[in-house]
GROMACS .gro file of N, CA and C in nm:
model
  285
    1UNK      N    1   0.083  -0.120   0.000
    1UNK     CA    2   0.000   0.000   0.000
    1UNK      C    3   0.087   0.126   0.000
    2UNK      N    4   0.209   0.114   0.053
    2UNK     CA    5   0.297   0.229   0.056
    2UNK      C    6   0.329   0.279  -0.085
    3UNK      N    7   0.337   0.186  -0.180
    3UNK     CA    8   0.367   0.222  -0.319
    3UNK      C    9   0.252   0.302  -0.380
    4UNK      N   10   0.130   0.274  -0.340
    4UNK     CA   11   0.011   0.336  -0.400
    4UNK      C   12  -0.046   0.451  -0.317
    5UNK      N   13   0.020   0.483  -0.206
    5UNK     CA   14  -0.037   0.586  -0.120
    5UNK      C   15  -0.033   0.723  -0.187
    6UNK      N   16  -0.119   0.809  -0.140
    6UNK     CA   17  -0.128   0.943  -0.195
    6UNK      C   18  -0.255   0.961  -0.275
    7UNK      N   19  -0.277   1.083  -0.312
    7UNK     CA   20  -0.401   1.120  -0.379
    7UNK      C   21  -0.403   1.082  -0.528
    8UNK      N   22  -0.287   1.075  -0.593
    8UNK     CA   23  -0.284   1.070  -0.738
    8UNK      C   24  -0.245   0.937  -0.800
    9UNK      N   25  -0.170   0.855  -0.731
    9UNK     CA   26  -0.114   0.734  -0.793
    9UNK      C   27  -0.220   0.641  -0.848
   10UNK      N   28  -0.324   0.617  -0.771
   10UNK     CA   29  -0.429   0.526  -0.817
   10UNK      C   30  -0.499   0.584  -0.940
   11UNK      N   31  -0.518   0.715  -0.943
   11UNK     CA   32  -0.581   0.777  -1.059
   11UNK      C   33  -0.492   0.765  -1.183
   12UNK      N   34  -0.362   0.785  -1.166
   12UNK     CA   35  -0.269   0.771  -1.279
   12UNK      C   36  -0.270   0.628  -1.330
   13UNK      N   37  -0.263   0.532  -1.240
   13UNK     CA   38  -0.264   0.391  -1.280
   13UNK      C   39  -0.396   0.356  -1.349
   14UNK      N   40  -0.506   0.408  -1.298
   14UNK     CA   41  -0.637   0.382  -1.360
   14UNK      C   42  -0.641   0.431  -1.504
   15UNK      N   43  -0.594   0.553  -1.526
   15UNK     CA   44  -0.592   0.607  -1.662
   15UNK      C   45  -0.506   0.519  -1.753
   16UNK      N   46  -0.389   0.479  -1.704
   16UNK     CA   47  -0.299   0.396  -1.785
   16UNK      C   48  -0.352   0.255  -1.804
   17UNK      N   49  -0.433   0.205  -1.711
   17UNK     CA   50  -0.494   0.071  -1.726
   17UNK      C   51  -0.587   0.068  -1.846
   18UNK      N   52  -0.661   0.175  -1.864
   18UNK     CA   53  -0.765   0.176  -1.966
   18UNK      C   54  -0.729   0.255  -2.090
   19UNK      N   55  -0.621   0.330  -2.086
   19UNK     CA   56  -0.583   0.412  -2.201
   19UNK      C   57  -0.449   0.372  -2.260
   20UNK      N   58  -0.378   0.280  -2.195
   20UNK     CA   59  -0.247   0.232  -2.241
   20UNK      C   60  -0.147   0.346  -2.251
   21UNK      N   61  -0.082   0.366  -2.365
   21UNK     CA   62   0.020   0.470  -2.377
   21UNK      C   63  -0.044   0.609  -2.375
   22UNK      N   64   0.006   0.694  -2.285
   22UNK     CA   65  -0.047   0.829  -2.275
   22UNK      C   66   0.068   0.928  -2.266
   23UNK      N   67   0.049   1.041  -2.330
   23UNK     CA   68   0.146   1.150  -2.319
   23UNK      C   69   0.120   1.225  -2.190
   24UNK      N   70   0.222   1.298  -2.145
   24UNK     CA   71   0.213   1.375  -2.022
   24UNK      C   72   0.093   1.469  -2.026
   25UNK      N   73   0.078   1.539  -2.137
   25UNK     CA   74  -0.033   1.636  -2.149
   25UNK      C   75  -0.169   1.566  -2.145
   26UNK      N   76  -0.177   1.445  -2.200
   26UNK     CA   77  -0.302   1.369  -2.194
   26UNK      C   78  -0.337   1.334  -2.050
   27UNK      N   79  -0.235   1.291  -1.974
   27UNK     CA   80  -0.257   1.258  -1.834
   27UNK      C   81  -0.302   1.381  -1.756
   28UNK      N   82  -0.241   1.496  -1.785
   28UNK     CA   83  -0.280   1.620  -1.718
   28UNK      C   84  -0.427   1.653  -1.742
   29UNK      N   85  -0.473   1.631  -1.863
   29UNK     CA   86  -0.613   1.662  -1.897
   29UNK      C   87  -0.709   1.562  -1.833
   30UNK      N   88  -0.668   1.437  -1.824
   30UNK     CA   89  -0.759   1.333  -1.775
   30UNK      C   90  -0.767   1.326  -1.623
   31UNK      N   91  -0.665   1.375  -1.555
   31UNK     CA   92  -0.664   1.371  -1.409
   31UNK      C   93  -0.689   1.512  -1.358
   32UNK      N   94  -0.812   1.538  -1.323
   32UNK     CA   95  -0.851   1.674  -1.281
   32UNK      C   96  -0.782   1.716  -1.152
   33UNK      N   97  -0.729   1.838  -1.154
   33UNK     CA   98  -0.674   1.896  -1.034
   33UNK      C   99  -0.526   1.871  -1.009
   34UNK      N  100  -0.464   1.783  -1.085
   34UNK     CA  101  -0.323   1.755  -1.062
   34UNK      C  102  -0.238   1.861  -1.133
   35UNK      N  103  -0.131   1.902  -1.068
   35UNK     CA  104  -0.042   2.002  -1.127
   35UNK      C  105   0.068   1.933  -1.208
   36UNK      N  106   0.134   2.009  -1.294
   36UNK     CA  107   0.247   1.956  -1.372
   36UNK      C  108   0.352   1.894  -1.280
   37UNK      N  109   0.387   1.970  -1.177
   37UNK     CA  110   0.492   1.928  -1.084
   37UNK      C  111   0.454   1.798  -1.013
   38UNK      N  112   0.331   1.789  -0.967
   38UNK     CA  113   0.286   1.670  -0.894
   38UNK      C  114   0.278   1.549  -0.988
   39UNK      N  115   0.227   1.568  -1.109
   39UNK     CA  116   0.220   1.458  -1.205
   39UNK      C  117   0.360   1.407  -1.236
   40UNK      N  118   0.452   1.497  -1.257
   40UNK     CA  119   0.590   1.459  -1.284
   40UNK      C  120   0.649   1.380  -1.168
   41UNK      N  121   0.627   1.426  -1.046
   41UNK     CA  122   0.678   1.359  -0.927
   41UNK      C  123   0.619   1.219  -0.913
   42UNK      N  124   0.488   1.209  -0.930
   42UNK     CA  125   0.420   1.080  -0.914
   42UNK      C  126   0.462   0.980  -1.023
   43UNK      N  127   0.478   1.027  -1.146
   43UNK     CA  128   0.523   0.939  -1.253
   43UNK      C  129   0.665   0.888  -1.226
   44UNK      N  130   0.751   0.975  -1.177
   44UNK     CA  131   0.889   0.932  -1.143
   44UNK      C  132   0.886   0.828  -1.032
   45UNK      N  133   0.799   0.848  -0.934
   45UNK     CA  134   0.788   0.752  -0.824
   45UNK      C  135   0.736   0.617  -0.876
   46UNK      N  136   0.637   0.621  -0.963
   46UNK     CA  137   0.584   0.497  -1.020
   46UNK      C  138   0.688   0.427  -1.108
   47UNK      N  139   0.772   0.505  -1.176
   47UNK     CA  140   0.883   0.448  -1.253
   47UNK      C  141   0.983   0.380  -1.160
   48UNK      N  142   1.013   0.444  -1.051
   48UNK     CA  143   1.107   0.388  -0.953
   48UNK      C  144   1.059   0.253  -0.903
   49UNK      N  145   0.930   0.241  -0.885
   49UNK     CA  146   0.870   0.115  -0.838
   49UNK      C  147   0.840   0.017  -0.953
   50UNK      N  148   0.883   0.054  -1.072
   50UNK     CA  149   0.869  -0.029  -1.193
   50UNK      C  150   0.724  -0.064  -1.227
   51UNK      N  151   0.635   0.031  -1.201
   51UNK     CA  152   0.496   0.014  -1.239
   51UNK      C  153   0.465   0.086  -1.369
   52UNK      N  154   0.544   0.190  -1.400
   52UNK     CA  155   0.525   0.271  -1.520
   52UNK      C  156   0.657   0.278  -1.595
   53UNK      N  157   0.647   0.273  -1.727
   53UNK     CA  158   0.765   0.290  -1.811
   53UNK      C  159   0.749   0.417  -1.893
   54UNK      N  160   0.857   0.490  -1.904
   54UNK     CA  161   0.861   0.615  -1.980
   54UNK      C  162   0.936   0.587  -2.109
   55UNK      N  163   0.873   0.618  -2.223
   55UNK     CA  164   0.935   0.595  -2.353
   55UNK      C  165   0.955   0.728  -2.423
   56UNK      N  166   1.077   0.751  -2.470
   56UNK     CA  167   1.111   0.875  -2.541
   56UNK      C  168   1.132   0.839  -2.687
   57UNK      N  169   1.052   0.901  -2.773
   57UNK     CA  170   1.065   0.880  -2.918
   57UNK      C  171   1.144   0.997  -2.976
   58UNK      N  172   1.248   0.965  -3.051
   58UNK     CA  173   1.334   1.071  -3.106
   58UNK      C  174   1.277   1.124  -3.237
   59UNK      N  175   1.165   1.192  -3.222
   59UNK     CA  176   1.100   1.257  -3.336
   59UNK      C  177   1.113   1.407  -3.315
   60UNK      N  178   1.065   1.485  -3.409
   60UNK     CA  179   1.062   1.630  -3.394
   60UNK      C  180   0.917   1.674  -3.390
   61UNK      N  181   0.863   1.723  -3.283
   61UNK     CA  182   0.924   1.735  -3.151
   61UNK      C  183   0.933   1.598  -3.083
   62UNK      N  184   1.013   1.589  -2.978
   62UNK     CA  185   1.028   1.464  -2.904
   62UNK      C  186   0.895   1.428  -2.840
   63UNK      N  187   0.858   1.302  -2.851
   63UNK     CA  188   0.734   1.253  -2.792
   63UNK      C  189   0.770   1.160  -2.676
   64UNK      N  190   0.713   1.188  -2.560
   64UNK     CA  191   0.735   1.104  -2.442
   64UNK      C  192   0.600   1.046  -2.403
   65UNK      N  193   0.597   0.913  -2.390
   65UNK     CA  194   0.473   0.847  -2.350
   65UNK      C  195   0.499   0.764  -2.224
   66UNK      N  196   0.391   0.741  -2.153
   66UNK     CA  197   0.394   0.660  -2.031
   66UNK      C  198   0.298   0.545  -2.047
   67UNK      N  199   0.338   0.429  -1.996
   67UNK     CA  200   0.254   0.310  -2.000
   67UNK      C  201   0.284   0.225  -1.878
   68UNK      N  202   0.193   0.135  -1.848
   68UNK     CA  203   0.217   0.042  -1.739
   68UNK      C  204   0.315  -0.065  -1.785
   69UNK      N  205   0.403  -0.107  -1.695
   69UNK     CA  206   0.490  -0.220  -1.722
   69UNK      C  207   0.407  -0.347  -1.708
   70UNK      N  208   0.465  -0.460  -1.741
   70UNK     CA  209   0.393  -0.587  -1.722
   70UNK      C  210   0.358  -0.604  -1.574
   71UNK      N  211   0.451  -0.566  -1.489
   71UNK     CA  212   0.428  -0.573  -1.344
   71UNK      C  213   0.313  -0.479  -1.304
   72UNK      N  214   0.311  -0.360  -1.362
   72UNK     CA  215   0.207  -0.262  -1.334
   72UNK      C  216   0.070  -0.307  -1.385
   73UNK      N  217   0.069  -0.381  -1.495
   73UNK     CA  218  -0.058  -0.428  -1.552
   73UNK      C  219  -0.128  -0.526  -1.460
   74UNK      N  220  -0.053  -0.588  -1.371
   74UNK     CA  221  -0.114  -0.681  -1.275
   74UNK      C  222  -0.207  -0.608  -1.180
   75UNK      N  223  -0.191  -0.477  -1.169
   75UNK     CA  224  -0.279  -0.397  -1.084
   75UNK      C  225  -0.418  -0.378  -1.144
   76UNK      N  226  -0.432  -0.404  -1.273
   76UNK     CA  227  -0.562  -0.383  -1.338
   76UNK      C  228  -0.671  -0.466  -1.271
   77UNK      N  229  -0.640  -0.590  -1.238
   77UNK     CA  230  -0.739  -0.675  -1.172
   77UNK      C  231  -0.775  -0.619  -1.034
   78UNK      N  232  -0.675  -0.571  -0.963
   78UNK     CA  233  -0.698  -0.510  -0.832
   78UNK      C  234  -0.786  -0.386  -0.846
   79UNK      N  235  -0.757  -0.305  -0.948
   79UNK     CA  236  -0.835  -0.183  -0.970
   79UNK      C  237  -0.981  -0.216  -1.002
   80UNK      N  238  -1.002  -0.320  -1.081
   80UNK     CA  239  -1.140  -0.362  -1.113
   80UNK      C  240  -1.214  -0.406  -0.988
   81UNK      N  241  -1.147  -0.484  -0.904
   81UNK     CA  242  -1.211  -0.530  -0.780
   81UNK      C  243  -1.240  -0.413  -0.687
   82UNK      N  244  -1.149  -0.318  -0.680
   82UNK     CA  245  -1.170  -0.200  -0.597
   82UNK      C  246  -1.288  -0.118  -0.649
   83UNK      N  247  -1.300  -0.107  -0.780
   83UNK     CA  248  -1.411  -0.035  -0.841
   83UNK      C  249  -1.544  -0.105  -0.810
   84UNK      N  250  -1.545  -0.238  -0.821
   84UNK     CA  251  -1.666  -0.315  -0.790
   84UNK      C  252  -1.706  -0.294  -0.644
   85UNK      N  253  -1.607  -0.298  -0.556
   85UNK     CA  254  -1.634  -0.276  -0.414
   85UNK      C  255  -1.693  -0.137  -0.394
   86UNK      N  256  -1.636  -0.038  -0.461
   86UNK     CA  257  -1.684   0.100  -0.448
   86UNK      C  258  -1.829   0.114  -0.491
   87UNK      N  259  -1.865   0.048  -0.600
   87UNK     CA  260  -2.005   0.053  -0.648
   87UNK      C  261  -2.098  -0.012  -0.547
   88UNK      N  262  -2.056  -0.127  -0.494
   88UNK     CA  263  -2.140  -0.194  -0.395
   88UNK      C  264  -2.151  -0.112  -0.267
   89UNK      N  265  -2.043  -0.051  -0.227
   89UNK     CA  266  -2.044   0.033  -0.107
   89UNK      C  267  -2.140   0.151  -0.125
   90UNK      N  268  -2.136   0.211  -0.242
   90UNK     CA  269  -2.226   0.324  -0.270
   90UNK      C  270  -2.372   0.279  -0.258
   91UNK      N  271  -2.402   0.161  -0.313
   91UNK     CA  272  -2.539   0.109  -0.302
   91UNK      C  273  -2.579   0.088  -0.157
   92UNK      N  274  -2.486   0.036  -0.077
   92UNK     CA  275  -2.513   0.013   0.066
   92UNK      C  276  -2.540   0.145   0.139
   93UNK      N  277  -2.469   0.248   0.102
   93UNK     CA  278  -2.483   0.377   0.167
   93UNK      C  279  -2.615   0.445   0.130
   94UNK      N  280  -2.665   0.415   0.012
   94UNK     CA  281  -2.792   0.476  -0.033
   94UNK      C  282  -2.912   0.412   0.036
   95UNK      N  283  -2.900   0.285   0.073
   95UNK     CA  284  -3.013   0.214   0.135
   95UNK      C  285  -3.056   0.277   0.260
   0.00000   0.00000   0.00000
């Protein structure tokens, strides 16, 4: 849980689970409220933990994309279960 703690990591992983390769600017648009600095910090941390891979394409302009590693993709099942639990919890709270 220490690897996933914080406000943004689970959201970043969720976007990458369902969107695969994403550019930094795409992640900024999809994750509401996150700043450039925080997104950069969180992506570096996820890279350190080998959950996210950063790919630099030597084009003009340079394109940098982020994707989940094979190890990171194993979190997709966990994220689905967490989402299912959240939906059920919401139903319980409405009753």
